[in-house]
PDB file of C-alpha atoms in Angstrom:
ATOM      1  CA  ASP A   1       3.031   3.351 -21.231  1.00 54.00           C
ATOM      2  CA  GLY A   2       2.669   5.475 -18.077  1.00 65.00           C
ATOM      3  CA  GLY A   3       3.151   4.073 -14.652  1.00 93.00           C
ATOM      4  CA  ILE A   4       5.441   2.591 -12.137  1.00 96.00           C
ATOM      5  CA  THR A   5       7.852  -0.159 -12.982  1.00 96.00           C
ATOM      6  CA  GLN A   6       9.494  -2.339 -10.403  1.00 97.00           C
ATOM      7  CA  SER A   7      12.179  -4.806 -11.276  1.00 96.00           C
ATOM      8  CA  PRO A   8      13.022  -7.535 -10.956  1.00 96.00           C
ATOM      9  CA  LYS A   9       9.719  -9.262 -10.146  1.00 96.00           C
ATOM     10  CA  TYR A  10      11.534 -12.002  -8.283  1.00 96.00           C
ATOM     11  CA  LEU A  11      14.920 -11.725  -6.515  1.00 94.00           C
ATOM     12  CA  PHE A  12      16.966 -14.248  -4.548  1.00 93.00           C
ATOM     13  CA  ARG A  13      19.544 -13.141  -2.082  1.00 89.00           C
ATOM     14  CA  LYS A  14      22.276 -15.107  -0.393  1.00 89.00           C
ATOM     15  CA  GLU A  15      23.082 -14.548   3.276  1.00 86.00           C
ATOM     16  CA  GLY A  16      25.334 -11.502   3.712  1.00 86.00           C
ATOM     17  CA  GLN A  17      24.603 -10.019   0.277  1.00 91.00           C
ATOM     18  CA  ASN A  18      23.303  -6.612  -0.507  1.00 94.00           C
ATOM     19  CA  VAL A  19      20.664  -6.442  -3.214  1.00 95.00           C
ATOM     20  CA  THR A  20      19.002  -3.446  -4.941  1.00 97.00           C
ATOM     21  CA  LEU A  21      15.388  -3.244  -6.008  1.00 97.00           C
ATOM     22  CA  SER A  22      14.536  -0.830  -8.774  1.00 98.00           C
ATOM     23  CA  CYS A  23      11.568   1.535  -8.939  1.00 98.00           C
ATOM     24  CA  GLU A  24      11.048   3.829 -11.926  1.00 98.00           C
ATOM     25  CA  GLN A  25       8.068   6.062 -12.636  1.00 97.00           C
ATOM     26  CA  ASN A  26       7.043   8.356 -15.512  1.00 96.00           C
ATOM     27  CA  LEU A  27       4.051   9.830 -13.768  1.00 95.00           C
ATOM     28  CA  ASN A  28       6.024  12.968 -12.847  1.00 94.00           C
ATOM     29  CA  HIS A  29       5.079  12.453  -9.226  1.00 94.00           C
ATOM     30  CA  ASP A  30       7.240  14.174  -6.657  1.00 93.00           C
ATOM     31  CA  ALA A  31       6.844  11.717  -3.818  1.00 93.00           C
ATOM     32  CA  MET A  32       7.963   8.073  -3.782  1.00 96.00           C
ATOM     33  CA  TYR A  33       7.601   5.398  -1.119  1.00 96.00           C
ATOM     34  CA  TRP A  34       8.876   1.977  -0.354  1.00 97.00           C
ATOM     35  CA  TYR A  35       6.716  -0.518   1.536  1.00 97.00           C
ATOM     36  CA  ARG A  36       7.327  -3.982   2.886  1.00 97.00           C
ATOM     37  CA  GLN A  37       4.521  -6.534   3.016  1.00 95.00           C
ATOM     38  CA  ASP A  38       4.809  -9.892   4.870  1.00 93.00           C
ATOM     39  CA  PRO A  39       2.369 -12.746   4.213  1.00 87.00           C
ATOM     40  CA  GLY A  40      -1.101 -11.975   5.466  1.00 81.00           C
ATOM     41  CA  GLN A  41      -0.051  -8.565   6.692  1.00 84.00           C
ATOM     42  CA  GLY A  42      -0.574  -4.878   5.742  1.00 88.00           C
ATOM     43  CA  LEU A  43       1.979  -2.544   4.324  1.00 93.00           C
ATOM     44  CA  ARG A  44       4.775  -1.024   6.400  1.00 94.00           C
ATOM     45  CA  LEU A  45       6.656   2.003   5.309  1.00 94.00           C
ATOM     46  CA  ILE A  46      10.488   1.677   4.873  1.00 97.00           C
ATOM     47  CA  TYR A  47      11.590   4.945   3.343  1.00 97.00           C
ATOM     48  CA  TYR A  48      10.052   7.870   1.426  1.00 95.00           C
ATOM     49  CA  SER A  49      11.196  10.781  -0.608  1.00 95.00           C
ATOM     50  CA  GLN A  50       9.320  13.960  -1.391  1.00 93.00           C
ATOM     51  CA  ILE A  51      11.901  15.643  -3.666  1.00 93.00           C
ATOM     52  CA  VAL A  52      15.089  14.728  -5.432  1.00 96.00           C
ATOM     53  CA  ASN A  53      18.205  14.330  -3.272  1.00 96.00           C
ATOM     54  CA  ASP A  54      16.090  14.103  -0.078  1.00 95.00           C
ATOM     55  CA  PHE A  55      14.539  11.122   1.673  1.00 96.00           C
ATOM     56  CA  GLN A  56      13.328  10.193   5.212  1.00 96.00           C
ATOM     57  CA  LYS A  57      13.098   7.003   7.274  1.00 96.00           C
ATOM     58  CA  GLY A  58       9.817   5.266   7.610  1.00 94.00           C
ATOM     59  CA  ASP A  59       8.738   2.937  10.342  1.00 92.00           C
ATOM     60  CA  ILE A  60      11.088   0.055   9.578  1.00 95.00           C
ATOM     61  CA  ALA A  61      14.190   1.595   7.937  1.00 97.00           C
ATOM     62  CA  GLU A  62      16.809  -0.444   9.709  1.00 96.00           C
ATOM     63  CA  GLY A  63      18.757  -2.597   7.291  1.00 96.00           C
ATOM     64  CA  TYR A  64      17.654  -0.662   4.213  1.00 97.00           C
ATOM     65  CA  SER A  65      19.072   2.273   2.292  1.00 98.00           C
ATOM     66  CA  VAL A  66      17.773   4.427  -0.551  1.00 98.00           C
ATOM     67  CA  SER A  67      18.804   7.173  -2.944  1.00 98.00           C
ATOM     68  CA  ARG A  68      16.881   9.731  -4.947  1.00 98.00           C
ATOM     69  CA  GLU A  69      19.269  11.150  -7.596  1.00 97.00           C
ATOM     70  CA  LYS A  70      16.510  11.529 -10.261  1.00 97.00           C
ATOM     71  CA  LYS A  71      12.837  12.290  -9.919  1.00 97.00           C
ATOM     72  CA  GLU A  72      11.972   9.130 -11.873  1.00 97.00           C
ATOM     73  CA  SER A  73      13.957   6.711  -9.791  1.00 98.00           C
ATOM     74  CA  PHE A  74      13.971   5.565  -6.145  1.00 98.00           C
ATOM     75  CA  PRO A  75      16.056   2.393  -5.719  1.00 98.00           C
ATOM     76  CA  LEU A  76      15.960   0.478  -2.480  1.00 98.00           C
ATOM     77  CA  THR A  77      18.978  -1.491  -1.244  1.00 97.00           C
ATOM     78  CA  VAL A  78      18.376  -4.354   1.171  1.00 96.00           C
ATOM     79  CA  THR A  79      21.659  -4.634   3.060  1.00 94.00           C
ATOM     80  CA  SER A  80      23.132  -7.555   4.962  1.00 90.00           C
ATOM     81  CA  ALA A  81      22.151  -5.788   8.177  1.00 89.00           C
ATOM     82  CA  GLN A  82      18.465  -6.660   7.388  1.00 90.00           C
ATOM     83  CA  LYS A  83      18.180  -9.974   9.256  1.00 88.00           C
ATOM     84  CA  ASN A  84      14.793 -11.002   7.866  1.00 91.00           C
ATOM     85  CA  PRO A  85      14.578  -9.613   4.350  1.00 93.00           C
ATOM     86  CA  THR A  86      12.276 -12.204   2.759  1.00 95.00           C
ATOM     87  CA  ALA A  87       9.096 -10.243   1.852  1.00 96.00           C
ATOM     88  CA  PHE A  88       7.136  -8.618  -0.862  1.00 97.00           C
ATOM     89  CA  TYR A  89       8.345  -5.072  -1.589  1.00 98.00           C
ATOM     90  CA  LEU A  90       6.105  -2.392  -3.060  1.00 97.00           C
ATOM     91  CA  CYS A  91       7.014   0.989  -4.474  1.00 98.00           C
ATOM     92  CA  ALA A  92       4.428   3.766  -4.668  1.00 96.00           C
ATOM     93  CA  THR A  93       4.231   7.392  -5.879  1.00 95.00           C
ATOM     94  CA  ARG A  94       1.941  10.270  -5.037  1.00 92.00           C
ATOM     95  CA  LEU A  95       1.200  13.666  -6.358  1.00 86.00           C
ATOM     96  CA  GLY A  96       0.756  15.794  -3.211  1.00 81.00           C
ATOM     97  CA  ALA A  97      -1.920  14.458  -0.912  1.00 79.00           C
ATOM     98  CA  THR A  98      -3.876  12.591  -3.598  1.00 83.00           C
ATOM     99  CA  GLU A  99      -4.063   8.874  -4.364  1.00 86.00           C
ATOM    100  CA  ALA A 100      -0.971   6.660  -4.075  1.00 91.00           C
ATOM    101  CA  PHE A 101      -0.257   4.422  -7.063  1.00 94.00           C
ATOM    102  CA  PHE A 102       1.684   1.136  -6.694  1.00 96.00           C
ATOM    103  CA  GLY A 103       4.095  -0.831  -8.789  1.00 97.00           C
ATOM    104  CA  GLN A 104       3.642  -4.563  -9.327  1.00 96.00           C
ATOM    105  CA  GLY A 105       6.041  -5.440  -6.476  1.00 97.00           C
ATOM    106  CA  THR A 106       9.288  -7.475  -6.064  1.00 97.00           C
ATOM    107  CA  ARG A 107       9.308 -10.637  -4.155  1.00 97.00           C
ATOM    108  CA  LEU A 108      12.647 -11.001  -2.359  1.00 96.00           C
ATOM    109  CA  THR A 109      13.640 -14.473  -1.024  1.00 95.00           C
ATOM    110  CA  VAL A 110      16.761 -15.318   1.014  1.00 89.00           C
ATOM    111  CA  VAL A 111      18.369 -18.580  -0.062  1.00 86.00           C
TER     112      VAL A 111
ATOM    113  CA  GLY B   1       3.411   3.791  14.346  1.00 53.00           C
ATOM    114  CA  GLN B   2      -0.229   4.753  13.927  1.00 57.00           C
ATOM    115  CA  GLN B   3      -2.464   1.714  13.335  1.00 72.00           C
ATOM    116  CA  LEU B   4      -5.752   1.428  11.497  1.00 89.00           C
ATOM    117  CA  ASN B   5      -8.085  -1.322  12.673  1.00 94.00           C
ATOM    118  CA  GLN B   6      -9.647  -2.972   9.707  1.00 95.00           C
ATOM    119  CA  SER B   7     -12.359  -5.572   9.994  1.00 96.00           C
ATOM    120  CA  PRO B   8     -13.207  -8.225   9.335  1.00 96.00           C
ATOM    121  CA  GLN B   9      -9.843  -9.813   8.815  1.00 94.00           C
ATOM    122  CA  SER B  10     -11.405 -12.300   6.417  1.00 95.00           C
ATOM    123  CA  MET B  11     -14.841 -13.115   5.008  1.00 94.00           C
ATOM    124  CA  PHE B  12     -16.446 -15.642   2.750  1.00 93.00           C
ATOM    125  CA  ILE B  13     -18.700 -14.448   0.039  1.00 90.00           C
ATOM    126  CA  GLN B  14     -21.306 -16.172  -2.048  1.00 92.00           C
ATOM    127  CA  GLU B  15     -21.997 -14.880  -5.511  1.00 93.00           C
ATOM    128  CA  GLY B  16     -24.707 -12.254  -5.375  1.00 94.00           C
ATOM    129  CA  GLU B  17     -24.208 -11.284  -1.730  1.00 94.00           C
ATOM    130  CA  ASP B  18     -23.471  -7.796  -0.475  1.00 95.00           C
ATOM    131  CA  VAL B  19     -20.357  -7.477   1.648  1.00 94.00           C
ATOM    132  CA  SER B  20     -19.102  -4.728   3.926  1.00 97.00           C
ATOM    133  CA  MET B  21     -15.781  -3.938   5.607  1.00 97.00           C
ATOM    134  CA  ASN B  22     -14.564  -0.999   7.617  1.00 97.00           C
ATOM    135  CA  CYS B  23     -11.574   0.754   9.091  1.00 97.00           C
ATOM    136  CA  THR B  24     -11.444   2.726  12.337  1.00 96.00           C
ATOM    137  CA  SER B  25      -8.820   4.896  14.018  1.00 92.00           C
ATOM    138  CA  SER B  26      -8.362   6.776  17.255  1.00 89.00           C
ATOM    139  CA  SER B  27      -6.904   9.735  15.236  1.00 88.00           C
ATOM    140  CA  ILE B  28      -8.460  12.066  12.665  1.00 90.00           C
ATOM    141  CA  PHE B  29      -7.703  11.355   9.006  1.00 91.00           C
ATOM    142  CA  ASN B  30      -8.097  13.776   6.111  1.00 91.00           C
ATOM    143  CA  THR B  31      -7.884  11.198   3.343  1.00 93.00           C
ATOM    144  CA  TRP B  32      -9.224   7.703   3.006  1.00 95.00           C
ATOM    145  CA  LEU B  33      -8.208   5.353   0.199  1.00 96.00           C
ATOM    146  CA  TRP B  34      -9.428   1.850  -0.536  1.00 97.00           C
ATOM    147  CA  TYR B  35      -7.325  -0.688  -2.474  1.00 97.00           C
ATOM    148  CA  LYS B  36      -7.670  -4.201  -3.804  1.00 97.00           C
ATOM    149  CA  GLN B  37      -4.702  -6.506  -4.035  1.00 96.00           C
ATOM    150  CA  ASP B  38      -4.561  -9.753  -6.055  1.00 94.00           C
ATOM    151  CA  PRO B  39      -1.999 -12.361  -5.152  1.00 90.00           C
ATOM    152  CA  GLY B  40       1.527 -11.403  -6.203  1.00 91.00           C
ATOM    153  CA  GLU B  41       0.457  -7.986  -7.492  1.00 94.00           C
ATOM    154  CA  GLY B  42       0.524  -4.455  -6.304  1.00 95.00           C
ATOM    155  CA  PRO B  43      -2.566  -2.839  -4.748  1.00 96.00           C
ATOM    156  CA  VAL B  44      -4.911  -1.115  -7.120  1.00 96.00           C
ATOM    157  CA  LEU B  45      -6.915   1.965  -6.135  1.00 95.00           C
ATOM    158  CA  LEU B  46     -10.650   1.459  -5.894  1.00 97.00           C
ATOM    159  CA  ILE B  47     -11.971   4.596  -4.294  1.00 97.00           C
ATOM    160  CA  ALA B  48     -10.472   7.867  -2.894  1.00 95.00           C
ATOM    161  CA  LEU B  49     -12.271   9.988  -0.283  1.00 95.00           C
ATOM    162  CA  TYR B  50     -11.212  13.458   0.713  1.00 93.00           C
ATOM    163  CA  LYS B  51     -14.146  15.001   2.653  1.00 94.00           C
ATOM    164  CA  ALA B  52     -15.866  13.965   5.852  1.00 95.00           C
ATOM    165  CA  GLY B  53     -19.269  12.514   5.072  1.00 96.00           C
ATOM    166  CA  GLU B  54     -18.325  11.977   1.435  1.00 96.00           C
ATOM    167  CA  LEU B  55     -20.021   8.873  -0.154  1.00 97.00           C
ATOM    168  CA  THR B  56     -18.520   7.730  -3.427  1.00 97.00           C
ATOM    169  CA  SER B  57     -19.370   4.856  -5.749  1.00 97.00           C
ATOM    170  CA  ASN B  58     -17.313   3.046  -8.352  1.00 95.00           C
ATOM    171  CA  GLY B  59     -19.566   0.512 -10.055  1.00 97.00           C
ATOM    172  CA  ARG B  60     -20.630  -2.067  -7.494  1.00 97.00           C
ATOM    173  CA  LEU B  61     -18.317  -0.507  -4.821  1.00 98.00           C
ATOM    174  CA  THR B  62     -19.453   2.203  -2.459  1.00 98.00           C
ATOM    175  CA  ALA B  63     -17.244   3.799   0.182  1.00 98.00           C
ATOM    176  CA  GLN B  64     -17.881   6.526   2.778  1.00 98.00           C
ATOM    177  CA  PHE B  65     -15.642   8.903   4.691  1.00 97.00           C
ATOM    178  CA  GLY B  66     -17.017   8.797   8.256  1.00 96.00           C
ATOM    179  CA  ILE B  67     -18.401  12.084   9.664  1.00 96.00           C
ATOM    180  CA  THR B  68     -16.076  11.889  12.679  1.00 94.00           C
ATOM    181  CA  ARG B  69     -13.096  11.505  10.262  1.00 93.00           C
ATOM    182  CA  LYS B  70     -11.977   8.532  12.244  1.00 94.00           C
ATOM    183  CA  ASP B  71     -13.539   5.738  10.120  1.00 96.00           C
ATOM    184  CA  SER B  72     -14.497   4.613   6.600  1.00 97.00           C
ATOM    185  CA  PHE B  73     -16.347   1.707   5.157  1.00 97.00           C
ATOM    186  CA  LEU B  74     -16.409  -0.140   1.827  1.00 98.00           C
ATOM    187  CA  ASN B  75     -19.423  -1.993   0.511  1.00 98.00           C
ATOM    188  CA  ILE B  76     -19.447  -4.438  -2.392  1.00 97.00           C
ATOM    189  CA  SER B  77     -22.852  -5.106  -3.829  1.00 96.00           C
ATOM    190  CA  ALA B  78     -23.853  -8.297  -5.715  1.00 95.00           C
ATOM    191  CA  SER B  79     -20.483  -9.905  -5.312  1.00 94.00           C
ATOM    192  CA  ILE B  80     -18.890 -11.903  -8.152  1.00 93.00           C
ATOM    193  CA  PRO B  81     -16.039 -14.424  -8.079  1.00 92.00           C
ATOM    194  CA  SER B  82     -13.475 -11.862  -9.257  1.00 93.00           C
ATOM    195  CA  ASP B  83     -14.099  -9.848  -6.077  1.00 95.00           C
ATOM    196  CA  VAL B  84     -11.906 -12.304  -4.289  1.00 95.00           C
ATOM    197  CA  GLY B  85      -8.720 -10.689  -3.059  1.00 95.00           C
ATOM    198  CA  ILE B  86      -7.380  -8.614  -0.207  1.00 96.00           C
ATOM    199  CA  TYR B  87      -8.841  -5.176   0.389  1.00 97.00           C
ATOM    200  CA  PHE B  88      -6.869  -2.488   2.218  1.00 96.00           C
ATOM    201  CA  CYS B  89      -7.917   0.792   3.614  1.00 96.00           C
ATOM    202  CA  ALA B  90      -5.270   3.531   3.889  1.00 95.00           C
ATOM    203  CA  GLY B  91      -5.601   6.888   5.583  1.00 92.00           C
ATOM    204  CA  GLN B  92      -3.552  10.014   5.811  1.00 89.00           C
ATOM    205  CA  LEU B  93      -3.373  11.712   9.256  1.00 82.00           C
ATOM    206  CA  SER B  94      -3.969  15.446   9.295  1.00 71.00           C
ATOM    207  CA  GLY B  95      -0.568  17.135   9.139  1.00 73.00           C
ATOM    208  CA  ALA B  96       1.284  13.796   8.332  1.00 75.00           C
ATOM    209  CA  ALA B  97       4.896  14.431   7.501  1.00 76.00           C
ATOM    210  CA  GLY B  98       5.579  13.554   3.924  1.00 75.00           C
ATOM    211  CA  ASN B  99       1.920  12.905   3.281  1.00 79.00           C
ATOM    212  CA  LYS B 100       2.515   9.437   4.667  1.00 85.00           C
ATOM    213  CA  LEU B 101      -0.292   6.908   4.424  1.00 89.00           C
ATOM    214  CA  THR B 102      -1.156   4.443   7.218  1.00 91.00           C
ATOM    215  CA  PHE B 103      -2.519   1.069   6.086  1.00 92.00           C
ATOM    216  CA  GLY B 104      -4.983  -1.248   7.651  1.00 93.00           C
ATOM    217  CA  GLY B 105      -4.120  -4.918   7.999  1.00 93.00           C
ATOM    218  CA  GLY B 106      -6.430  -5.927   5.138  1.00 95.00           C
ATOM    219  CA  THR B 107      -9.690  -7.861   4.704  1.00 96.00           C
ATOM    220  CA  ARG B 108      -9.228 -11.102   2.814  1.00 95.00           C
ATOM    221  CA  VAL B 109     -12.317 -11.930   0.760  1.00 95.00           C
ATOM    222  CA  LEU B 110     -12.779 -15.573  -0.114  1.00 93.00           C
ATOM    223  CA  VAL B 111     -15.396 -17.574  -1.888  1.00 85.00           C
ATOM    224  CA  LYS B 112     -17.611 -19.836   0.095  1.00 82.00           C
ATOM    225  CA  PRO B 113     -16.871 -23.494  -0.692  1.00 75.00           C
TER     226      PRO B 113
END
């Protein structure tokens, strides 16, 4: 089945913990993106990567980290430095300047 | 960062009605994309526009890339209950680093009680 797989769908984090959200794709797209969505809001860009072993900060990168060791994978770590991490996180991929395709999202809640 | 103004923020629909929403920007975009998001799910692409003036349909949906390249609209004809959801526009600025997309704040489509 082709597409983008985000896991887990729901994630709970204790105060002070780091957690990692997974994003895997088999679309062979070069570019991958992480967005954060708060209730009733649009999407804000956290990090993006255009090629393996390279990534850039988006508009709200503070408190987050990423890696791009393989073309298929772009994991996002929410660190303890992110003071308000509760949100819906979306991973997307693009082939050049064409349409962006999204995963199903991960809902992160701080407990 | 760059903002897209999407309006209306919310609207109520009655089955069979036509609805319209739009996005505007002060900057020129070279791509406009329209998405629909259901609760707890990722956005799904509805229509992609790549040329100024382009008018594209997908079933009951029609979208246009404004001739000034600073706006786009989406029309839904003969709405049905499953049209309920949040609709987002997204645009790519000319020369955007990393082909980054900018998203509007969304239009929440609800059913009239």
